[in-house]
PDB file of C-alpha atoms in Angstrom:
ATOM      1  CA  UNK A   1      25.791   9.115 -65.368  1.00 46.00           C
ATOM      2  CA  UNK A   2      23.807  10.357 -61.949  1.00 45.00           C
ATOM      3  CA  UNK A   3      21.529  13.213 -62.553  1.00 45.00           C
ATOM      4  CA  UNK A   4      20.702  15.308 -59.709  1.00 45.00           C
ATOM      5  CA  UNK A   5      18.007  17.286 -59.291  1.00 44.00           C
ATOM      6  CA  UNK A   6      17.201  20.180 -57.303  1.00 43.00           C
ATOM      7  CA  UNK A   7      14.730  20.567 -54.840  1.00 46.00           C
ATOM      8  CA  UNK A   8      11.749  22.840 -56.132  1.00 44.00           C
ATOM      9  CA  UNK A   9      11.806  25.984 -53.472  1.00 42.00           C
ATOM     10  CA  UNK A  10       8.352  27.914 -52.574  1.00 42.00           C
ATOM     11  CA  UNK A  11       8.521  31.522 -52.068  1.00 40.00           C
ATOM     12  CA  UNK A  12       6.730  32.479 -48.961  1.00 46.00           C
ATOM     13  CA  UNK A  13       6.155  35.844 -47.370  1.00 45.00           C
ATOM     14  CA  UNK A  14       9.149  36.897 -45.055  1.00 44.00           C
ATOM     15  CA  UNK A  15       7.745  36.595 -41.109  1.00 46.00           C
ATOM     16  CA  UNK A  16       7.569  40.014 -39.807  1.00 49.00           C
ATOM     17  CA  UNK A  17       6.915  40.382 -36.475  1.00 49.00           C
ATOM     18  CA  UNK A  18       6.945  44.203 -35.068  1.00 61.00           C
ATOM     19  CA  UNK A  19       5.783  46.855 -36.703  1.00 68.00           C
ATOM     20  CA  UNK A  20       8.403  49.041 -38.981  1.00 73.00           C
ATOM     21  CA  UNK A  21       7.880  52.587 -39.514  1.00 81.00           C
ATOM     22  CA  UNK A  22       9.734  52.338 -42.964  1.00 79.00           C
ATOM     23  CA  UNK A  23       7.310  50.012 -43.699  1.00 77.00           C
ATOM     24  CA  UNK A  24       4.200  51.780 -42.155  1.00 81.00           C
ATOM     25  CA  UNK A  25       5.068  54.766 -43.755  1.00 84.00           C
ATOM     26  CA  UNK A  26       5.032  53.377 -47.182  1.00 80.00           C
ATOM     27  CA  UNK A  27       1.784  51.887 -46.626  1.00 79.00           C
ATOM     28  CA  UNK A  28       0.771  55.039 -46.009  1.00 83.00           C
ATOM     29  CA  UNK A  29       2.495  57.315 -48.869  1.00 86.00           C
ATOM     30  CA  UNK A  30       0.693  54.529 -51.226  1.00 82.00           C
ATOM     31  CA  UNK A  31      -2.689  55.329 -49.965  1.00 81.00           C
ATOM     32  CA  UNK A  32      -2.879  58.541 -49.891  1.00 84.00           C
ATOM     33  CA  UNK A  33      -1.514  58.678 -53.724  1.00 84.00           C
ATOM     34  CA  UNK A  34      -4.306  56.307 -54.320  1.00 80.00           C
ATOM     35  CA  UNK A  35      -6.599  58.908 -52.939  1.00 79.00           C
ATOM     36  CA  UNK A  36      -4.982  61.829 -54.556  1.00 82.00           C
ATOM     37  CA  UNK A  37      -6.535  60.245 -57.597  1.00 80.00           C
ATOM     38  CA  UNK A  38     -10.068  59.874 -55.933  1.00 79.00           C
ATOM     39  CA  UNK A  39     -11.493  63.498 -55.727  1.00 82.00           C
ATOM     40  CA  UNK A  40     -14.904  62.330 -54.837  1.00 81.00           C
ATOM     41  CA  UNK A  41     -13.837  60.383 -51.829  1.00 79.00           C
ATOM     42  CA  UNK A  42     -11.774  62.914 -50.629  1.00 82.00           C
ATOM     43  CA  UNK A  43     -14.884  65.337 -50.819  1.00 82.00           C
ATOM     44  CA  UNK A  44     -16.693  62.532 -49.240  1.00 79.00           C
ATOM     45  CA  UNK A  45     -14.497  62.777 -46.377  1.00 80.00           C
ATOM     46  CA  UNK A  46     -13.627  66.565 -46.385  1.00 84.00           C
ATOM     47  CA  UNK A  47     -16.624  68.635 -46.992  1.00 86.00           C
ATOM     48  CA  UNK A  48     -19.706  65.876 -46.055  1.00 85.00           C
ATOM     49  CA  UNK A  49     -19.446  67.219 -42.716  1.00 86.00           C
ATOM     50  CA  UNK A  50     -18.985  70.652 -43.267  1.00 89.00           C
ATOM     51  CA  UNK A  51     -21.996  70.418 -45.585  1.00 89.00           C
ATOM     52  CA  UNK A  52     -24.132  68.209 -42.926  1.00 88.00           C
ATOM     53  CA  UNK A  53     -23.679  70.796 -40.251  1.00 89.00           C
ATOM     54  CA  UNK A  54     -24.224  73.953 -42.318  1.00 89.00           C
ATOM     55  CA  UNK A  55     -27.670  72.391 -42.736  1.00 90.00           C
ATOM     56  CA  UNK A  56     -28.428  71.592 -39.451  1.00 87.00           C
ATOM     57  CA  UNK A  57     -27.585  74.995 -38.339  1.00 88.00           C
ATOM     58  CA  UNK A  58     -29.809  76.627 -40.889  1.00 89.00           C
ATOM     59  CA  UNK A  59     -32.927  73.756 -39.770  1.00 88.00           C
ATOM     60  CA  UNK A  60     -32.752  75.328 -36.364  1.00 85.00           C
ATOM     61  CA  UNK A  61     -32.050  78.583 -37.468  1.00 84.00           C
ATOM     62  CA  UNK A  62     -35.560  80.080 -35.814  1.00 81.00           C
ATOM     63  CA  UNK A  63     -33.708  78.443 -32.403  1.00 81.00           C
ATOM     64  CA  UNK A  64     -30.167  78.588 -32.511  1.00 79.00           C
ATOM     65  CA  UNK A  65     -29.725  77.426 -28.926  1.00 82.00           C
ATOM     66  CA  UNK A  66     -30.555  74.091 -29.869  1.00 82.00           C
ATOM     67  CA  UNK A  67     -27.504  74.583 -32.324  1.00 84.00           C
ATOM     68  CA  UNK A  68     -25.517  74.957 -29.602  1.00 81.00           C
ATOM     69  CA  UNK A  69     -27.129  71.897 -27.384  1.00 79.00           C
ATOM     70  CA  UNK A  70     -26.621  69.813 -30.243  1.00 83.00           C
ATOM     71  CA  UNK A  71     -23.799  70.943 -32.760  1.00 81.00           C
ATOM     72  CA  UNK A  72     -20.797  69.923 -30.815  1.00 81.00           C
ATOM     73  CA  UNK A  73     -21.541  66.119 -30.407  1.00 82.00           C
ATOM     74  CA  UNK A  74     -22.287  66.524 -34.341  1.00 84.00           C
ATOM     75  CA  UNK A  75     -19.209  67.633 -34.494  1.00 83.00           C
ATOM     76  CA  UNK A  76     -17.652  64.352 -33.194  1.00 80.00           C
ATOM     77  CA  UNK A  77     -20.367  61.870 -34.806  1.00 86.00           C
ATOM     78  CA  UNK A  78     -20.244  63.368 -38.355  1.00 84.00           C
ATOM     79  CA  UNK A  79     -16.494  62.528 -39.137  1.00 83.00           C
ATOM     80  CA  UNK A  80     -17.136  59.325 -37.260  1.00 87.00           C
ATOM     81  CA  UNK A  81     -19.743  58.358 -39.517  1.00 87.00           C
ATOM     82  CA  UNK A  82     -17.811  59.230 -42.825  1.00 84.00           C
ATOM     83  CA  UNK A  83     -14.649  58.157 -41.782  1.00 85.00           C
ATOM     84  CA  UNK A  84     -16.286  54.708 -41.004  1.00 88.00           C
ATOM     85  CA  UNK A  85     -17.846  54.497 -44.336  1.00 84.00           C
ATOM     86  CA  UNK A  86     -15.057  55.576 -46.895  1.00 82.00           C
ATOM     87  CA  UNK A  87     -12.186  53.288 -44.570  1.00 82.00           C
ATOM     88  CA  UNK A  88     -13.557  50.010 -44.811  1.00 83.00           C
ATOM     89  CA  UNK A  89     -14.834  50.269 -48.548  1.00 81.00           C
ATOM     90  CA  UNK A  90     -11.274  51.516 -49.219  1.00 78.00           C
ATOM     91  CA  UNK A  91      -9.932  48.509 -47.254  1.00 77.00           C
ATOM     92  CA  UNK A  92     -12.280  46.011 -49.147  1.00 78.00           C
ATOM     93  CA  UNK A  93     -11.313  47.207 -52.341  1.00 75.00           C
ATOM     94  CA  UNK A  94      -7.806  46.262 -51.368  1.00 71.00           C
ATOM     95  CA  UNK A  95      -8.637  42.808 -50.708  1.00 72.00           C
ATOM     96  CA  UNK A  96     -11.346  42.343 -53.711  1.00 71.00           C
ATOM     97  CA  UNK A  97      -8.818  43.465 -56.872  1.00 67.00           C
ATOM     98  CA  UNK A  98      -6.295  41.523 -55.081  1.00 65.00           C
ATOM     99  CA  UNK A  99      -3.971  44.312 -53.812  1.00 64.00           C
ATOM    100  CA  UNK A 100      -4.340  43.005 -50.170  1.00 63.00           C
ATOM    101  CA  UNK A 101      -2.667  39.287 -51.187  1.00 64.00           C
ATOM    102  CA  UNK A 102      -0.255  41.073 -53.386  1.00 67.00           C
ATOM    103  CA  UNK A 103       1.069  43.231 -50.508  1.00 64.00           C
ATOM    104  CA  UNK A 104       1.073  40.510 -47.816  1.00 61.00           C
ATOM    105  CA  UNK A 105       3.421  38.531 -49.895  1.00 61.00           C
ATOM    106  CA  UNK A 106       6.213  40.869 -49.408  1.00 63.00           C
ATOM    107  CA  UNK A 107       7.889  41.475 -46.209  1.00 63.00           C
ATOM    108  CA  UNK A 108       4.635  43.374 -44.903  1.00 63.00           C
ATOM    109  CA  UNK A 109       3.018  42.244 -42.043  1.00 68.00           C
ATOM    110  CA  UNK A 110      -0.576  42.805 -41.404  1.00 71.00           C
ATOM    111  CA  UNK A 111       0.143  45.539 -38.449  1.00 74.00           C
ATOM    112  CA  UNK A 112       2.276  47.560 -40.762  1.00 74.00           C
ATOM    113  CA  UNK A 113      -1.209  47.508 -42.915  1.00 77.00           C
ATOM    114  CA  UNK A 114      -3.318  48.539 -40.566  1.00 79.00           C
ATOM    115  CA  UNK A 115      -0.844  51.097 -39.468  1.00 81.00           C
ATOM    116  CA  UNK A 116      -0.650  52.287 -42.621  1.00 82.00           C
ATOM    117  CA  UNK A 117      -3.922  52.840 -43.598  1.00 81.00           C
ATOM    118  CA  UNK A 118      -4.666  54.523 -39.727  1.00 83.00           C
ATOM    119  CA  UNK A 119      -2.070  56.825 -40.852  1.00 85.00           C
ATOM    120  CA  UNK A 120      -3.040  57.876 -44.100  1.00 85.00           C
ATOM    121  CA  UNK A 121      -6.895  58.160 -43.237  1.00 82.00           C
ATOM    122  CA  UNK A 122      -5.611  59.878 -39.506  1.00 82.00           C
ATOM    123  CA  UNK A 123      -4.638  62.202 -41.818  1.00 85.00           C
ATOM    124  CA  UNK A 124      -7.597  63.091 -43.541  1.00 84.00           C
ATOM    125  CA  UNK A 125      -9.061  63.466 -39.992  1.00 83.00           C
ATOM    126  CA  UNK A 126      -7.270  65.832 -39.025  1.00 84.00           C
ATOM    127  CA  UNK A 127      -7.930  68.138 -41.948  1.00 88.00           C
ATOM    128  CA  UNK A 128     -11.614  66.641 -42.034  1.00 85.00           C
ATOM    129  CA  UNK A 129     -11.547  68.018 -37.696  1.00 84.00           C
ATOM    130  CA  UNK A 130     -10.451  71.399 -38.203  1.00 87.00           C
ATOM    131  CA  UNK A 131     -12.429  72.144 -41.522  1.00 89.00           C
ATOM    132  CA  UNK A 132     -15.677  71.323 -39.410  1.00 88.00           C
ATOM    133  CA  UNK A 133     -14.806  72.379 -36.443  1.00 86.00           C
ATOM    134  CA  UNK A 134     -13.750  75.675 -37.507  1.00 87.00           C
ATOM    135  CA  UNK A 135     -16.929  76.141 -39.996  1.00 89.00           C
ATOM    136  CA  UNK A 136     -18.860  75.227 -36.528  1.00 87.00           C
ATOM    137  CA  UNK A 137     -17.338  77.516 -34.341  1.00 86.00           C
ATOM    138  CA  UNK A 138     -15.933  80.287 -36.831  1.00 87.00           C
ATOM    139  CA  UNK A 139     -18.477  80.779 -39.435  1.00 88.00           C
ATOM    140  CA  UNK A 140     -22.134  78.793 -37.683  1.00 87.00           C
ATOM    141  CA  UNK A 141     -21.335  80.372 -34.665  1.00 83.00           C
ATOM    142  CA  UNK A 142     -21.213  77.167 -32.141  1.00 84.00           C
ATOM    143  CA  UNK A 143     -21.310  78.910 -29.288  1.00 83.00           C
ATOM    144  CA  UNK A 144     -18.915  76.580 -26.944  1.00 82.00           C
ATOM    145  CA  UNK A 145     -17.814  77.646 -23.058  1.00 84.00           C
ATOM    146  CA  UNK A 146     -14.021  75.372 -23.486  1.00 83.00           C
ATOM    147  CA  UNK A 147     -11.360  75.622 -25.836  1.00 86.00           C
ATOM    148  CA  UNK A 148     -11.722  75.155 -29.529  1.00 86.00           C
ATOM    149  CA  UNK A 149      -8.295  73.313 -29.054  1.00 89.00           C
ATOM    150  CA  UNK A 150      -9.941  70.893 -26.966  1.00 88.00           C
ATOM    151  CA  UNK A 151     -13.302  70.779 -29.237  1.00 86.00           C
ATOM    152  CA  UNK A 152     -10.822  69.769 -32.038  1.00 87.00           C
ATOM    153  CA  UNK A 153      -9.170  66.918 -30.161  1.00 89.00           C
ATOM    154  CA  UNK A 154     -12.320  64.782 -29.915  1.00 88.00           C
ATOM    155  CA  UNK A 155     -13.187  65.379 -33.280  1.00 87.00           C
ATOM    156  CA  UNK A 156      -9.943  63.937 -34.497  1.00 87.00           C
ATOM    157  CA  UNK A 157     -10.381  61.024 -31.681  1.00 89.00           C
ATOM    158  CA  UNK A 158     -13.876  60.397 -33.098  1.00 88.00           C
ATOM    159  CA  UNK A 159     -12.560  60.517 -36.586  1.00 86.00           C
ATOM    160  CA  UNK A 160      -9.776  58.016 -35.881  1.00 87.00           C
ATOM    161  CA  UNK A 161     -12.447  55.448 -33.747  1.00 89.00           C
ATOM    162  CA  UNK A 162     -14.580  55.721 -37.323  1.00 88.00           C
ATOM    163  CA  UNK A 163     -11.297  55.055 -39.488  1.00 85.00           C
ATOM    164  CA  UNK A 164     -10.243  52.157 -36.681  1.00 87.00           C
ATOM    165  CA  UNK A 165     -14.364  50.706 -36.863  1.00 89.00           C
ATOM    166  CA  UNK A 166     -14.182  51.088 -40.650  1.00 86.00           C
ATOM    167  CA  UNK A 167     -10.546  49.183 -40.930  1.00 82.00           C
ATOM    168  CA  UNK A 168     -12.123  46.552 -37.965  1.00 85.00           C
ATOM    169  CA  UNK A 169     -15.154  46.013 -40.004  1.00 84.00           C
ATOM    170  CA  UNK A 170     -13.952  45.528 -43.613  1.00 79.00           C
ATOM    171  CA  UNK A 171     -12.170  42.354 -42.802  1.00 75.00           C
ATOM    172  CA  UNK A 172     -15.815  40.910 -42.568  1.00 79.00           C
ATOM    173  CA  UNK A 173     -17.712  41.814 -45.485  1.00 75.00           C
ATOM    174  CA  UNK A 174     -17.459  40.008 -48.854  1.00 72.00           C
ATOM    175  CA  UNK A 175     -18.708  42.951 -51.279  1.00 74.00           C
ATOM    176  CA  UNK A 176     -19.179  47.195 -50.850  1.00 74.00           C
ATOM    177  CA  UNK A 177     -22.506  46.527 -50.499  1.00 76.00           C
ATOM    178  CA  UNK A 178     -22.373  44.544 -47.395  1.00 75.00           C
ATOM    179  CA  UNK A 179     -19.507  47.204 -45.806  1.00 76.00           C
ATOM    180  CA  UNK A 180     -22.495  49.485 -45.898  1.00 79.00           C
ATOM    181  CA  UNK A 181     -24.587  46.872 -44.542  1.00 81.00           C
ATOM    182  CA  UNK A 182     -22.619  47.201 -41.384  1.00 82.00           C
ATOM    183  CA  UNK A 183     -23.255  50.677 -40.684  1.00 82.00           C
ATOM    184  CA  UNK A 184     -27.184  49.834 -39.169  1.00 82.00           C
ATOM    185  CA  UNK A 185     -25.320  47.097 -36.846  1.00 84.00           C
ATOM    186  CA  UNK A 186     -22.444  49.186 -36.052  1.00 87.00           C
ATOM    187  CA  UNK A 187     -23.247  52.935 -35.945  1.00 88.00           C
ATOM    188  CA  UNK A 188     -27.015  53.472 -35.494  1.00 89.00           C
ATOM    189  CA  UNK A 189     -27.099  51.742 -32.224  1.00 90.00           C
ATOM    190  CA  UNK A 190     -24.432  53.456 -30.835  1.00 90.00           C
ATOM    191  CA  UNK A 191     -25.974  57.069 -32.289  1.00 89.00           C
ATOM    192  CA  UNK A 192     -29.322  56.051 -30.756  1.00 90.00           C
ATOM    193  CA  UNK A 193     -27.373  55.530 -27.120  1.00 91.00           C
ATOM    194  CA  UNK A 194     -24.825  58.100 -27.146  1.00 89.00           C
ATOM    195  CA  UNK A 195     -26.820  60.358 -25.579  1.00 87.00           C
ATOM    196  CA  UNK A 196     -27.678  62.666 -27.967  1.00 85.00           C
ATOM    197  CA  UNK A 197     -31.216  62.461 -28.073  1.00 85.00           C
ATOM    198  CA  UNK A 198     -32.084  62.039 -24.321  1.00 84.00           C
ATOM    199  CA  UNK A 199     -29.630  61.990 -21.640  1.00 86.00           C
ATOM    200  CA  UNK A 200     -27.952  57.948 -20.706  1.00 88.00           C
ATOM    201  CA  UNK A 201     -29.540  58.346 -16.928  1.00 87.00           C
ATOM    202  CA  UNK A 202     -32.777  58.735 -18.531  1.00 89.00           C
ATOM    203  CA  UNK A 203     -32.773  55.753 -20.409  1.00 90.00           C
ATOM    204  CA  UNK A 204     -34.107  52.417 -19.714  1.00 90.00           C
ATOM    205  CA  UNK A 205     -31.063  50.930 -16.817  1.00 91.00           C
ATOM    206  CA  UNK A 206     -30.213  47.867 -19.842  1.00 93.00           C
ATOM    207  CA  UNK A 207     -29.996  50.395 -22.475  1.00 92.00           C
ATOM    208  CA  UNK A 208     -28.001  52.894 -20.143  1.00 91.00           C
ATOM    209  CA  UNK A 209     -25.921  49.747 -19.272  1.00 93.00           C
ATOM    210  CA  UNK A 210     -24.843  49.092 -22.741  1.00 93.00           C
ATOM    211  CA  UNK A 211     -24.816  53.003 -23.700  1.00 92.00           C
ATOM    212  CA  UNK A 212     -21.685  52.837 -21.318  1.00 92.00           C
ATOM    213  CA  UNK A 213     -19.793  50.135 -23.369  1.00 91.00           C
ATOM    214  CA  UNK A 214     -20.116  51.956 -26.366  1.00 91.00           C
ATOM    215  CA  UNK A 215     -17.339  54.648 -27.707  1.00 91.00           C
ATOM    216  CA  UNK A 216     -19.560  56.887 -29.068  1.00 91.00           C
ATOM    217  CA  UNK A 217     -21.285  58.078 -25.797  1.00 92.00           C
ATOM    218  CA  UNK A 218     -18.093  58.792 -23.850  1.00 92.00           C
ATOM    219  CA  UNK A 219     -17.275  60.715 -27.313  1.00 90.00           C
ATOM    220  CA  UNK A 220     -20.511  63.185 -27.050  1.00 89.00           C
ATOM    221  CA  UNK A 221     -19.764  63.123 -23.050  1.00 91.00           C
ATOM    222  CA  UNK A 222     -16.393  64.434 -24.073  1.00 89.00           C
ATOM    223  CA  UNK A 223     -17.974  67.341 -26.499  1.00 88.00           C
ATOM    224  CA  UNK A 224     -20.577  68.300 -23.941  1.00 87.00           C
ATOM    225  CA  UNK A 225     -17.569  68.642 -21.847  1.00 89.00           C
ATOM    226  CA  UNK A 226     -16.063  71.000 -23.663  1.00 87.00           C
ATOM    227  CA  UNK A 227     -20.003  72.650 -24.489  1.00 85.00           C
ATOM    228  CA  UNK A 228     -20.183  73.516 -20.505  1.00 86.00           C
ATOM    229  CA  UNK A 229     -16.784  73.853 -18.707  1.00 86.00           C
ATOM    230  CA  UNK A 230     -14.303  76.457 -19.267  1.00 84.00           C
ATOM    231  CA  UNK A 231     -10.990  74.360 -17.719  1.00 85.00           C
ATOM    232  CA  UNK A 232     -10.119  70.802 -19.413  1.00 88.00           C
ATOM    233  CA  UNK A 233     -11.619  68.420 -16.430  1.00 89.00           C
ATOM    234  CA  UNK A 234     -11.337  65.050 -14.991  1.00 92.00           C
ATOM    235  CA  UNK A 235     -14.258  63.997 -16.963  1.00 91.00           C
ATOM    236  CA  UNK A 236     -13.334  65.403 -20.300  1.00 92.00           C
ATOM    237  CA  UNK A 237      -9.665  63.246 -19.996  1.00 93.00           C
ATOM    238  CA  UNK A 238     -11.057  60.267 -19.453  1.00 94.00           C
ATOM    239  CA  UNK A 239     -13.558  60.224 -22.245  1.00 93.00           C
ATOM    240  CA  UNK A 240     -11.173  61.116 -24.325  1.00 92.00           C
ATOM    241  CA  UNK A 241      -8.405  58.264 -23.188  1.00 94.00           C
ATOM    242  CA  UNK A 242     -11.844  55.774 -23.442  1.00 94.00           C
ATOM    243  CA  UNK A 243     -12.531  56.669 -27.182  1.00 92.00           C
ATOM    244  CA  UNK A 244      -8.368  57.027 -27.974  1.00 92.00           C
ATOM    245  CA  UNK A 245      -8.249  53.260 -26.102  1.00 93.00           C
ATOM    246  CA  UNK A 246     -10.908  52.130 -28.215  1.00 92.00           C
ATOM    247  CA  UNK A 247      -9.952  53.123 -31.130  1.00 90.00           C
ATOM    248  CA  UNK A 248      -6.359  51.616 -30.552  1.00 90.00           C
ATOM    249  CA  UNK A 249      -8.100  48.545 -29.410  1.00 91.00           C
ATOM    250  CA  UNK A 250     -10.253  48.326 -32.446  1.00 87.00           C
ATOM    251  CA  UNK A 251      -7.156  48.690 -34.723  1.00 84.00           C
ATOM    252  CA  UNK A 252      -5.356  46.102 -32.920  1.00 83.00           C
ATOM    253  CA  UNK A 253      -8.631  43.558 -33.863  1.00 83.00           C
ATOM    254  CA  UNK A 254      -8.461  44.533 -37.578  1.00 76.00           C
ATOM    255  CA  UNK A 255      -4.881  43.834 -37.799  1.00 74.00           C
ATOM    256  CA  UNK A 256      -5.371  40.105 -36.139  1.00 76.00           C
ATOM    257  CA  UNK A 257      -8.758  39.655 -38.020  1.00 70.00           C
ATOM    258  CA  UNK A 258      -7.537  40.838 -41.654  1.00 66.00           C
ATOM    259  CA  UNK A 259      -7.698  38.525 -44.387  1.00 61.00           C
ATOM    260  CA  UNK A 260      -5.939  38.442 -48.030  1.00 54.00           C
ATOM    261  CA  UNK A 261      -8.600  37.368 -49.598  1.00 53.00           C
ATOM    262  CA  UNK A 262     -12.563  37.092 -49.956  1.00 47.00           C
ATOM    263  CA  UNK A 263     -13.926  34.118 -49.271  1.00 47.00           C
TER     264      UNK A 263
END
């Protein structure tokens, strides 16, 4: 009598090769019920801003000029900041407890991730934008020449860049701790150069060299933009196509640098 055995088959993740929006969506839906559960990250990303500029407008209250010099490249670096922070500890939480490999071993490709969690968090920033930007303008009295429409824009573009950074960044650290660790090597540099303290041309030529790489200087160039001229202008649309491109480009690394796992 023959006995015949059957090969043993290994269940693999199904290839998937664009990105679906069923599939992106999802990702999405599931995050945000995640966060729906999290009240203190969602004041960490909601009202940290609104708080951090009601300060500052009350330390220069004997001067509120300076308010005005300063406030609206806040604006954009405040949500940057946050966004940036809460993104990739979210993100490394998914790949710590295990979520990450879990997920990846459906038909989920690591684009429809990263999609995903842009999504979900791009929607945050956009309430995140108009809470501070109307407490700014509305109730602080930013007093800004442009539109409020366009003020808004670059806050949600500098939002996104920090969710993008924060999504890029998590796919490198091994513990919460070190995803904090990156914000000195990511963020400080870049809040140093922007231009915020001094103007770029006034800056050493390297320093002004590699201010001009950086996303968060065409971002502040982009609010002081909207601080002096009353029209949208050439200047103002391409810093805010730079920091949109960089923050697409940034996304685009996390998905092809993601991992499942810690190492």
């Amino acid at each position: 009598m023959t006995t015949t055995t059957s090969p043993t088959t290994t269940l693999r993740p199904v290839p998937t090769s664009a990105l679906s929006i069923a599939r992106t969506t999802a990702t999405a839906a599931r995050v945000l019920r995640q966060l729906r559960h999290d009240p203190r990250t969602i004041a960490l990303m909601l009202l940290v801003p609104c708080v951090m500029l009601f300060l500052l407008r009350y330390v220069f209250d004997g001067n509120p000029r300076t308010f005005d010099n300063i406030g609206a490249s806040l604006l954009g670096i405040f949500p940057l900041i946050t966004m940036f922070l809460v993104t990739s500890i979210a993100t490394l939480r998914e790949r710590t407890s295990g979520t990450l490999e879990r997920l990846l071993a459906m038909p989920l490709g690591k684009g429809d991730l990263i999609a995903g969690y842009a999504l979900a968090f791009g929607t945050l920033a956009i309430i995140q934008s108009a809470l501070a930007t109307g407490l700014a303008l509305w109730f602080l009295g930013l007093d800004v020449t442009g539109s409020p429409w366009l003020l808004l824009l670059v806050a949600l573009l500098d939002a996104l860049l920090g969710t993008a950074l924060g999504l890029f960044v998590s796919a490198f650290a091994a513990s919460e701790f070190q995803a904090v660790q990156f914000m000195p090597a990511v963020i400080f540099p870049q809040l140093l150069l922007c231009g915020l303290f001094t103007p770029r041309d006034n800056m050493h030529p390297a320093l002004e060299a590699i201010s001009n790489v950086l996303p968060m200087s065409y971002a502040v160039d982009g609010m002081n933009e909207v601080l002096k001229h009353t029209d949208m202008t050439a200047n103002f649309v391409r810093d805010a196509l730079i920091v949109a491109g960089c923050a697409l480009l940034v996304l685009g690394l996390g998905a092809a640098t993601l991992r499942r796992r810690t190492a």
